Amino acid sequence: MGLWASKKRLQQEYGKEFYKDFVRMAGKNFNYVLPLTPDIGESAFKFNFAFTPCYIAWYKAFLSLMMDNKTAVTWIWNINEEMMLLIPRFLLKHYGAKVYLGGFRKKAPAHEINSDQNKLHAYDYKIRYRAIDEDTFEIDFYQCGMKRLCEEQGAAGLFPGVCRIDYLISHYIGCGFCRTKTLGDGDEICNCRYSTHGHCSWPLEEGLTEKK
């Protein structure tokens, strides 16, 4: 769906042959990495991790077509944005806050306990969770399954840029999100703060270095 949604944009920028080569290479990369992608079970972050083989496949395809790293990551942002734009905005805002953030909030306390007790899949995300009030909560990630798999599959260059997709998603589902540290930037945690009602700017007005 992501490649189809971005077809027009990629063709306008690089031409039809580029797009055809990109789709072919991305498909080949995806078929290679998917069997190497573990099933992390019914994790609170299963949905997030599920995108990892796609990101790796797209990233490697872009690099194979002589695209530089920064541009490749920017196009992965673009593909995600085009996918989000396929969904009516009112549905994104309604289900985003209710299902996406609500799911985090509901499952995070038990996930934190499993993190502390080492009961998670080796590629799962380890967290600490804090409920601030009825609207706001915080999650510190101190292990990232996506980062581990990307590093193993030669796609470490996706980081820290791919981390910024959290801002894109938050913008379109209409929730507040902020963070000052990420594992992808070499920090010890990703210190995420979510608000059911709020605003998150996208594109990144401050750029990659000021906003993590």
Backbone as a ProteinNet text record, in pm:
[ID]
protein_1_A
[PRIMARY]
MGLWASKKRLQQEYGKEFYKDFVRMAGKNFNYVLPLTPDIGESAFKFNFAFTPCYIAWYKAFLSLMMDNKTAVTWIWNINEEMMLLIPRFLLKHYGAKVYLGGFRKKAPAHEINSDQNKLHAYDYKIRYRAIDEDTFEIDFYQCGMKRLCEEQGAAGLFPGVCRIDYLISHYIGCGFCRTKTLGDGDEICNCRYSTHGHCSWPLEEGLTEKK
[TERTIARY]
82.5	0	86.2	197.7	283.7	344.2	390.5	451.5	347.9	229.3	122.4	84.3	74.5	35.8	139.3	265.8	373.7	412.6	343.3	380.3	389.3	285	280.9	392.7	412.9	514.4	654.8	684.1	815.6	837	734.3	747	767.6	699.3	716.4	857.6	914.4	1047.4	1159.9	1144.4	1255.6	1225	1098.8	1063.1	1007.4	942	874.4	972.3	1087	1183.7	1243.7	1268.3	1319.9	1219.2	1093.1	990.4	980.3	987.9	980.2	1097.3	1218.1	1335.7	1325.8	1273.9	1259.5	1164.6	1049.7	951.6	1011	1084.4	1145.1	1247.9	1334.9	1438.7	1378.9	1280	1215.7	1148	1082.5	1018.2	1118.6	1230	1334.9	1391.1	1416.7	1468.9	1368.9	1241.8	1137.5	1127.1	1130.9	1121.2	1240.8	1353.2	1471.1	1460.3	1420.9	1425.1	1304.7	1190.8	1071	1090.3	1148.2	1167.8	1266.3	1346.9	1444.1	1388.2	1262.8	1198.2	1121.6	1160	1093.5	951.6	870.9	737.4	750.7	725.4	744.9	619.3	522.7	404.5	307.2	223.3	120.8	176.8	279.8	343.9	258.2	272.9	207.3	257.7	372.8	435	450	366.9	370.3	345.2	249.9	215.8	334.6	405	521	631.9	658.1	765.9	735.1	607.1	566.7	613.1	638.3	682.1	830.6	904.8	1050.1	1096.2	1045.7	1093.6	1063.2	951.9	921.1	1023.6	1053	1149.9	1286.6	1328.6	1458.3	1458.3	1350.4	1341.2	1343	1265.5	1261.5	1396.2	1452.6	1579.4	1690	1702.6	1807.9	1784.6	1657.5	1626.6	1667.5	1638	1677.6	1829.3	1900.9	2046.7	2101.7	2037.9	2081.7	2067.9	1976.1	1953.6	2034	2137.8	2234.8	2177.6	2077	2022	2104	2130.4	2205.7	2118.8	2182.3	2113.7	2002.4	2030.8	1932	1809.1	1831.1	1718.9	1637	1705.5	1635.1	1542.9	1592.4	1509.4	1393.2	1419.6	1312.6	1203.1	1239.8	1138.5	1059.9	1121.9	1047.6	946.4	981.8	882.2	767.7	804	702.5	606.9	661.9	578.1	480.1	529.1	441.4	332.8	370.5	272.9	166.1	205.9	108.8	11.7	61.3	-27.8	-128	-80.4	-169.6	-277.1	-239.9	-333.3	-442.1	-423.6	-527.8	-647.2	-624.1	-728.4	-795.7	-927.7	-996.2	-947.7	-927.7	-868	-951.3	-1084.7	-1166.6	-1151.9	-1129.8	-1107.5	-972.4	-872.2	-740.6	-746	-814.5	-819.4	-901.6	-1010.8	-1096.1	-1028.8	-985.3	-928.1	-782.8	-715	-576.1	-564	-642.9	-637.4	-694.7	-803.3	-872.9	-798.2	-754.9	-694.1	-542.2	-476.7	-329.9	-277.6	-316.8	-270.8	-339.2	-467.7	-539.2	-478.8	-433.8	-369.5	-239.2	-159.6	-35.4	-64.9	-159.9	-188.6	-241.3	-323.3	-382.7	-279.4	-189.3	-96.8	37.7	70	203.4	236.9	146.5	184.5	230.9	157.2	197.3	325.6	340.6	461.9	584.2	565.5	675.4	719.5	624.5	656.9	734	686.5	755.8	895	910.3	1043.2	1136.9	1089.4	1171.4	1209.3	1116.2	1137.6	1198.6	1236.3	1300	1212	1082.6	988.6	945.9	1015.1	979.7	1065.7	1014.1	1093.5	1219.4	1326.5	1454.7	1448.9	1352.7	1340.1	1225.4	1169.9	1061.8	1122	1034.1	1072.6	1062.5	1166	1162.6	1133.4	1044.2	994	982.2	969	920.1	801.3	695.5	570.5	530.6	481.8	432.3	301.5	196.8	70.6	78.6	60.5	69	-68.3	-166.3	-304.7	-394.4	-521.9	-615.2	-583	-510.6	-481.5	-339.4	-248.6	-105.7	-36.3	55.4	139.1	276	372.2	508.9	556.8	633.9	697.4	844.4	931.6	1074.8	1107.9	1160.2	1204.8	1354.7	1396	1539.6	1590.3	1503	1542.8	1447.6	1502	1421.1	1442.8	1337.7	1348.4	1373.4	1312.9	1334	1480.7	1539.9	1681	1770.3	1743.3	1825.3	1819.1	1697.6	1684.3	1747.5	1729.4	1788.7	1940.8	1998.5	2143.6	2191.9	2119.6	2159.1	2145	2052.1	2026.6	2093.4	2192.2	2268.5	2190.9	2096.6	2015.4	2021	2134.6	2149	2134.6	2159.7	2148.5	2007.7	1908.9	1771.5	1758.6	1848.8	1843.4	1941.9	1907	1786.4	1664.5	1680.8	1573	1440	1442.8	1317.8	1243.7	1316.2	1252.2	1153.5	1179.1	1096.5	957.5	936.5	803.3	700.1	744.9	652.8	585.2	658.1	599.7	496.1	529.1	436.9	305.6	314	193.2	112.2	180.1	111.1	41	105.1	44.3	-88	-87.4	-206.9	-317.4	-283.2	-390.2	-437.3	-370.5	-416.1	-389.1	-269.6	-234.5	-106	-80.3	43.4	156.1	274.6	390.5	515.9	605	734.9	837.7	964.2	1072.6	1202.8	1293.5	1423.1	1540.3	1512.8	1618.2	1567.4	1656.9	1622.6	1742.6	1712.3	1816.5	1885.9	1809.3	1865.7	1969.2	1962.1	2061.3	2177.4	2174.5	2280.9	2253.3	2130.5	2093.6	2061.1	2048.6	2023.3	1877.2	1787	1644.3	1580.2	1457.4	1366.7	1263	1264.4	1175.4	1051.1	951.5	833.3	722.7	661	547.6	430	318	200	83.2	4.2	-118.1	-231.6	-341.6	-455.1	-506.9	-510.6	-551	-428.8	-395	-276.5	-243.2	-125.7	-81.8	63.2	94.4	231.4	262.5	363.4	392.3	461.7	427.7	492.9	472.3	575.9	710	790.3	905.8	986.8	1044.6	986.2	1027.6	1168.4	1208.3	1339.7	1448.8	1411.1	1510.3	1552.8	1640.6	1679.9	1762.2	1842.7	1934	1867.7	1765	1699.7	1583.3	1523.4	1405.5	1430	1420.1	1455.5	1331.6
-120.4	0	125.7	121.9	237.7	276.3	176.7	205.8	254.9	196	241	385.2	418.5	553.7	656.5	616.5	709.3	705	624.7	605.3	736.8	816.8	941.6	1035.6	1045.2	1136.6	1095.4	965.3	916.1	929.5	900.2	911.9	1055.8	1148	1289.2	1336.9	1284.9	1328.9	1261.5	1130.5	1055.1	984.1	976.6	910.3	770.6	720.2	590.8	474.9	482.8	373.1	359.7	473.2	470.9	401.8	439.9	381.4	230.4	189.3	47.2	-28.5	28	-35.7	-39	69.3	76	-31.9	-47.4	-147.6	-287.7	-312.7	-444.9	-473.8	-377.9	-397.6	-406.6	-322.4	-325.7	-460.4	-513.5	-644	-754.3	-749	-849.4	-840.9	-718.5	-699.6	-745.9	-716	-754.2	-906.1	-973.9	-1120	-1183.5	-1113.3	-1164.7	-1143.2	-1021.9	-988.1	-1040.5	-1060.1	-1101.8	-1234.1	-1337.9	-1463.1	-1449.1	-1342.6	-1319.5	-1229.2	-1185.5	-1097.9	-1182.1	-1179.2	-1264.8	-1219	-1311.6	-1281.7	-1253.6	-1130	-1093.7	-1119.2	-1189.9	-1229	-1114.4	-1127	-1025.6	-911.2	-851.8	-739.3	-613.6	-522.8	-392.6	-314	-353.7	-279	-362.8	-465.2	-552.8	-475.1	-382.5	-303.2	-219.9	-158	-75.6	-159.7	-274.1	-359.8	-417.1	-435.5	-498	-419.1	-290.2	-208.4	-225.3	-286.9	-293.8	-355.2	-472.9	-528	-437.7	-364.7	-270	-157.9	-100.4	9.1	-36	-154.3	-206.5	-225.3	-283.4	-308.7	-179.2	-80.7	47.4	118.2	120.1	188.7	131.4	0.2	-62.5	-43.4	-42.8	-19.3	121.3	219	357	369.4	309.2	317	247	137.4	65.6	151.7	246.5	337.7	466.4	459.7	567.7	690.4	670.6	779.9	792.8	915.3	932.7	900.7	880	831	925.3	1054	1150.2	1153.7	1150.8	1153.2	1024.8	911.8	783.5	784.5	834.8	840.1	937.1	1048.3	1144.9	1082.6	998.1	932.6	828.7	769.2	677.4	755.9	877.9	966.3	990.8	1023.3	1055.5	939	818	699.7	682	699.1	689.3	796.5	915.6	1024.7	997	945.4	913.6	805.4	709	606.3	667.2	757.5	822.4	904	966.4	1052.2	973.1	841.7	758.2	740.3	762.9	741.7	875.1	881.5	1007.3	1062.1	1192.8	1255.7	1232.4	1235	1217.9	1077.5	977.2	841.3	829.6	895	893.2	951.5	1062.8	1129.7	1049.5	990.3	914.7	785.5	706	576.6	587.3	692.6	710.1	726.3	818.1	841.5	723.2	667.8	560.8	428.2	390.7	258.8	263.5	355.5	361.3	400.7	519.8	562.9	484.6	455.9	378.3	241.5	179.9	49	55.6	160.7	179.2	190	275.1	303.3	179.4	103.7	-15.3	-125.1	-144.4	-256.5	-223.9	-94.5	-55.5	-101.9	-95	-138.9	-284.9	-373.4	-515.1	-533.8	-455.4	-465.9	-420.6	-321.5	-275.4	-386.7	-455.5	-565.8	-675.9	-710.1	-812.1	-765.8	-635.2	-580.4	-601.2	-565.7	-578.6	-723.6	-814.1	-955.7	-1035.3	-965.5	-1030	-1138.2	-1112.5	-1209	-1176.4	-1085.4	-1043.3	-1113.7	-1117.2	-1166.8	-1081.9	-1142.2	-1072.7	-949.5	-947	-833.4	-739.2	-759.4	-671.7	-541.8	-450.6	-321.4	-326.8	-282.5	-276.4	-133.3	-119.7	12.8	36.3	164.1	209.8	301	286.4	358.3	445	566.3	656.1	720.4	703.1	772.3	909.4	1015.5	1151.2	1199.8	1190.7	1223.5	1150.8	1185	1115.6	1137	1242	1278.1	1242.6	1233.8	1227.5	1110.1	1048.8	943.8	947.4	884.1	879.6	735.4	707.3	576.2	598.4	541.3	538.9	403.7	405.1	281.9	267.7	155.1	133.7	13.7	-47.1	-145.4	-133.9	-129.9	-111.9	-230.1	-307.3	-421.9	-382.2	-273	-225.8	-191	-121.2	-81.8	-205.2	-304.2	-425.8	-496.9	-514.2	-584.2	-504.7	-373.4	-290.4	-299	-296.7	-307.6	-442.1	-548.2	-681.6	-697.9	-623.3	-636.7	-527	-460.5	-361.6	-235.3	-200.3	-80.5	15	19.3	107.7	254.2	285.5	423.6	478.7	391.9	439.5	525.4	504.1	576.8	693	804.3	828.4	876	893.8	952.1	881.5	747.6	672.3	695.6	733.3	761.9	877.8	970.8	1090.9	1061.5	938.7	902.2	910.7	899.6	915.5	1052.4	1154.4	1288.5	1293.8	1231.8	1227.7	1161.5	1044.1	971.5	1054.2	1111.6	1190.3	1311.2	1372.4	1487.3	1448.4	1338.3	1301	1239.7	1177	1124.9	1229.1	1344.8	1455.7	1440.9	1394.3	1382.8	1459.4	1484.6	1550.8	1450.1	1487.7	1399.3	1484.2	1448.3	1514.9	1418.1	1448.6	1359.2	1437.4	1416.7	1484.7	1388.8	1257.7	1157.8	1041.1	979.5	855.1	761	632.4	530.9	546.9	587.2	604.1	713.5	811.2	918.6	885.8	766.1	726	754.4	800.1	822.7	689.9	694.1	570.7	527.3	619.2	589	672.9	633.6	721.6	766.3	892.6	940.2	1006.3	925.8	970.1	1016.9	1127.4	1181.3	1197.5	1133	1132.1	1202.8	1275.8	1338	1307.1	1257	1223.1	1344.5	1456.8	1582.5	1672.8	1715.7	1798.9	1822.5	1876	1906.7	1864.2	1812.5	1773.8	1822	1905.1	1963.7	1864.4	1872.8	1798.2	1876	1894.6	1835.2	1893.9	1835.4	1874.7	2014.7	2111.4	2249.3	2275	2204	2227.1	2140.3	2047.8	1963.1	1845.7	1763.8	1639.7	1660.6	1766.4	1779.9	1838.8	1922.5	1987.2	1907.9	1822.1	1748.7	1600.1	1526.8	1384.8	1297.2
0	0	0	75.4	83.9	-49.1	-125.3	-254.7	-354.4	-350	-438.4	-407.3	-279.2	-239	-282	-290.2	-323.6	-470.6	-548.7	-688.6	-765.5	-758.6	-834.4	-792.3	-663.3	-610.2	-651.4	-643.7	-684.7	-834.9	-913.1	-1057.8	-1101	-1036.5	-1070	-1040.1	-932.4	-890.7	-969	-998.3	-1055.1	-1186.6	-1224.9	-1349.9	-1331	-1434.6	-1426.7	-1415.2	-1482.3	-1475.9	-1336.1	-1273.7	-1136.4	-1045.4	-1059.7	-973.5	-995.9	-1122.6	-1154.7	-1091.2	-1102.3	-1043.2	-890.9	-835.1	-690	-639	-702.8	-661.2	-671	-778.4	-797.3	-688.1	-662.4	-560.8	-420.5	-393.4	-261.9	-238	-341.5	-328.8	-302.6	-371.7	-352.3	-210.2	-163.4	-27.7	77.7	54	149.7	160.8	48.2	49	118.8	118.5	188.3	338.8	379.3	521.9	599.4	532.9	606	681.1	618	693.3	809.6	807.5	914	1023.3	1005.2	1102.6	1203.5	1329.6	1428.9	1460.1	1504.9	1554.7	1704	1746.2	1886.2	1970.2	1912.1	1988.3	2008.4	2109.3	2135.1	2218.9	2167.8	2234.8	2222.8	2318.6	2309.9	2190.1	2136.4	2027.9	1900.7	1891	1773.9	1645.2	1647.6	1529.4	1484.8	1578	1544.2	1481.6	1542	1492.9	1355.1	1324.9	1198.5	1076.4	1090.2	977.2	946.3	1036.1	1021	889.2	845.8	718	598.7	603.5	495.4	492.2	608.3	613.2	563.1	604.4	559.8	407.8	356.7	212.3	132.3	174.4	103.3	110.7	229.4	251.5	162.3	163.1	82.5	-66.7	-107.5	-249	-290.2	-207.4	-238.3	-249	-155.1	-160.3	-283.9	-324.6	-445	-570	-563.3	-676.3	-660.8	-579.8	-562.1	-492	-410.5	-331.5	-203.8	-159.4	-36	84.9	198.4	317.1	363.3	370.9	419.3	329.5	198.7	105.7	115.2	132.2	146	267.3	380.3	500.7	481.7	415.6	389	304.5	207.6	125.7	205.9	303.9	391.3	473.8	515	576.5	479.2	353.7	252.7	228.8	221.7	198.4	315	436.1	553.2	549.5	510.2	503.9	400	284.8	180.1	227.2	304.4	359.5	456.4	540.9	636.1	564.9	455.2	382.4	310.2	297	236.8	330.7	458.3	559.6	590.5	588.3	621.6	755.7	761.4	879.6	1006.7	992.1	1111.3	1169.2	1080.9	1129.5	1199.3	1141.3	1203.9	1344.2	1357.5	1487.8	1588.1	1541.1	1632.5	1678.4	1582.3	1616	1660.5	1615.8	1657.4	1807.6	1861.3	2005.2	2082	2031.5	2103.6	2095.9	1976.4	1956.9	1973.5	1903.3	1904.9	2043.2	2090.6	2222.8	2334.3	2314.4	2415.8	2436.4	2327.5	2336.3	2413.1	2385.1	2460.5	2609.4	2641.6	2782.4	2854.8	2786.9	2848.1	2871.9	2775	2781.6	2846.7	2856.2	2903	3044.9	3142.7	3278.4	3283.9	3217.3	3215.8	3136.5	3028.5	2946.9	3026.7	3110.4	3195.9	3291.1	3349.6	3440.7	3366.9	3248.4	3168.3	3126.9	3104.4	3073.7	3191.5	3311.2	3432.6	3460.5	3430.1	3462.1	3346.3	3240.7	3124.8	3063.4	3053.7	2998.9	2856.6	2790.8	2656.3	2552.1	2429.4	2317.7	2304.7	2259.2	2248.9	2158.3	2065.9	1974	2014	2130.2	2176.1	2231	2268.1	2323.1	2475.7	2544.5	2689.9	2733	2832.6	2866.1	3017.2	3050.3	3180.5	3151.4	3228.8	3201.8	3320.2	3289.8	3394	3347.3	3426	3399.3	3465.9	3387.1	3440.9	3487.4	3398.4	3432.2	3332.3	3329.5	3240.4	3092.9	3062.3	2923.6	2880.3	2974.1	2941.1	3009.9	2936.4	2994.4	2928.6	2992.8	2941.3	2932.5	2828	2813.3	2780.5	2860.9	2830.7	2768.7	2649.2	2582.6	2606.7	2663.8	2680.8	2599.8	2521.9	2420.8	2304.1	2182.9	2062.5	1967.4	1945.7	1856.2	1712.4	1668.3	1532.1	1509.5	1603.4	1590.1	1581.6	1664.6	1663.8	1529.4	1475.4	1348.7	1234.6	1234.5	1129.4	1130.8	1248.8	1259.6	1207.3	1238.8	1194	1043.2	983.4	840	757.2	814	738.9	706.4	792.2	767.9	886.6	954.2	1070.4	1032.1	906.1	859	862.9	884.7	902.6	1027.4	1123.9	1250.6	1250.2	1310.6	1390.3	1309.7	1178.1	1099.2	1110.4	1111.6	1116.8	1248.7	1353.6	1482.6	1470.6	1378.3	1366.7	1310.4	1261.7	1213	1325.7	1449.8	1563.4	1560.3	1516.6	1506.5	1394.4	1282.7	1169.5	1209.3	1271.8	1312.9	1412.3	1510.8	1612.2	1551.7	1454	1385.9	1320.2	1248	1171.1	1256.4	1367.7	1453	1553.7	1555	1636.8	1784.5	1818.7	1960.1	1987.2	2113.5	2150.6	2166.9	2124.2	2137.2	2146.3	2237.9	2244.5	2301.3	2274.8	2317.7	2308	2400.8	2396	2381.6	2389.3	2375.2	2291.3	2212.8	2144.4	2144.6	2148.1	2133.1	1998.7	1897.5	1764.1	1755.7	1845.9	1850.7	1943.8	2001	2091.5	2237.6	2268	2407.4	2475.5	2606.6	2682.2	2676.4	2640.4	2630.2	2520.4	2482.7	2409.8	2512.5	2550.9	2657.6	2596.5	2567.2	2493.4	2587.8	2552	2627.8	2532.1	2564.1	2478.4	2548.2	2469.3	2520	2423.1	2476.9	2391.4	2317	2385.1	2321.7	2316.2	2197.7	2184.4	2038.5	2015.4	1879.5	1863.8	1746.3	1714.7	1573.5	1558.5	1427.9	1335.3	1209.5	1102	972.4	889.5	899.9	1016.3	1037	1150.9	1128.2	1192	1169.8	1221.7	1327	1385.7	1323.9	1237.4	1173.6	1260.6	1207.4	1273.5	1399.6	1403.8	1516.6	1639.1	1619	1732.5	1788.8	1709.3	1753	1737.7	1848.8	1844.8	1845.5
[MASK]
++++++++++++++++++++++++++++++++++++++++++++++++++++++++++++++++++++++++++++++++++++++++++++++++++++++++++++++++++++++++++++++++++++++++++++++++++++++++++++++++++++++++++++++++++++++++++++++++++++++++++++++++++++

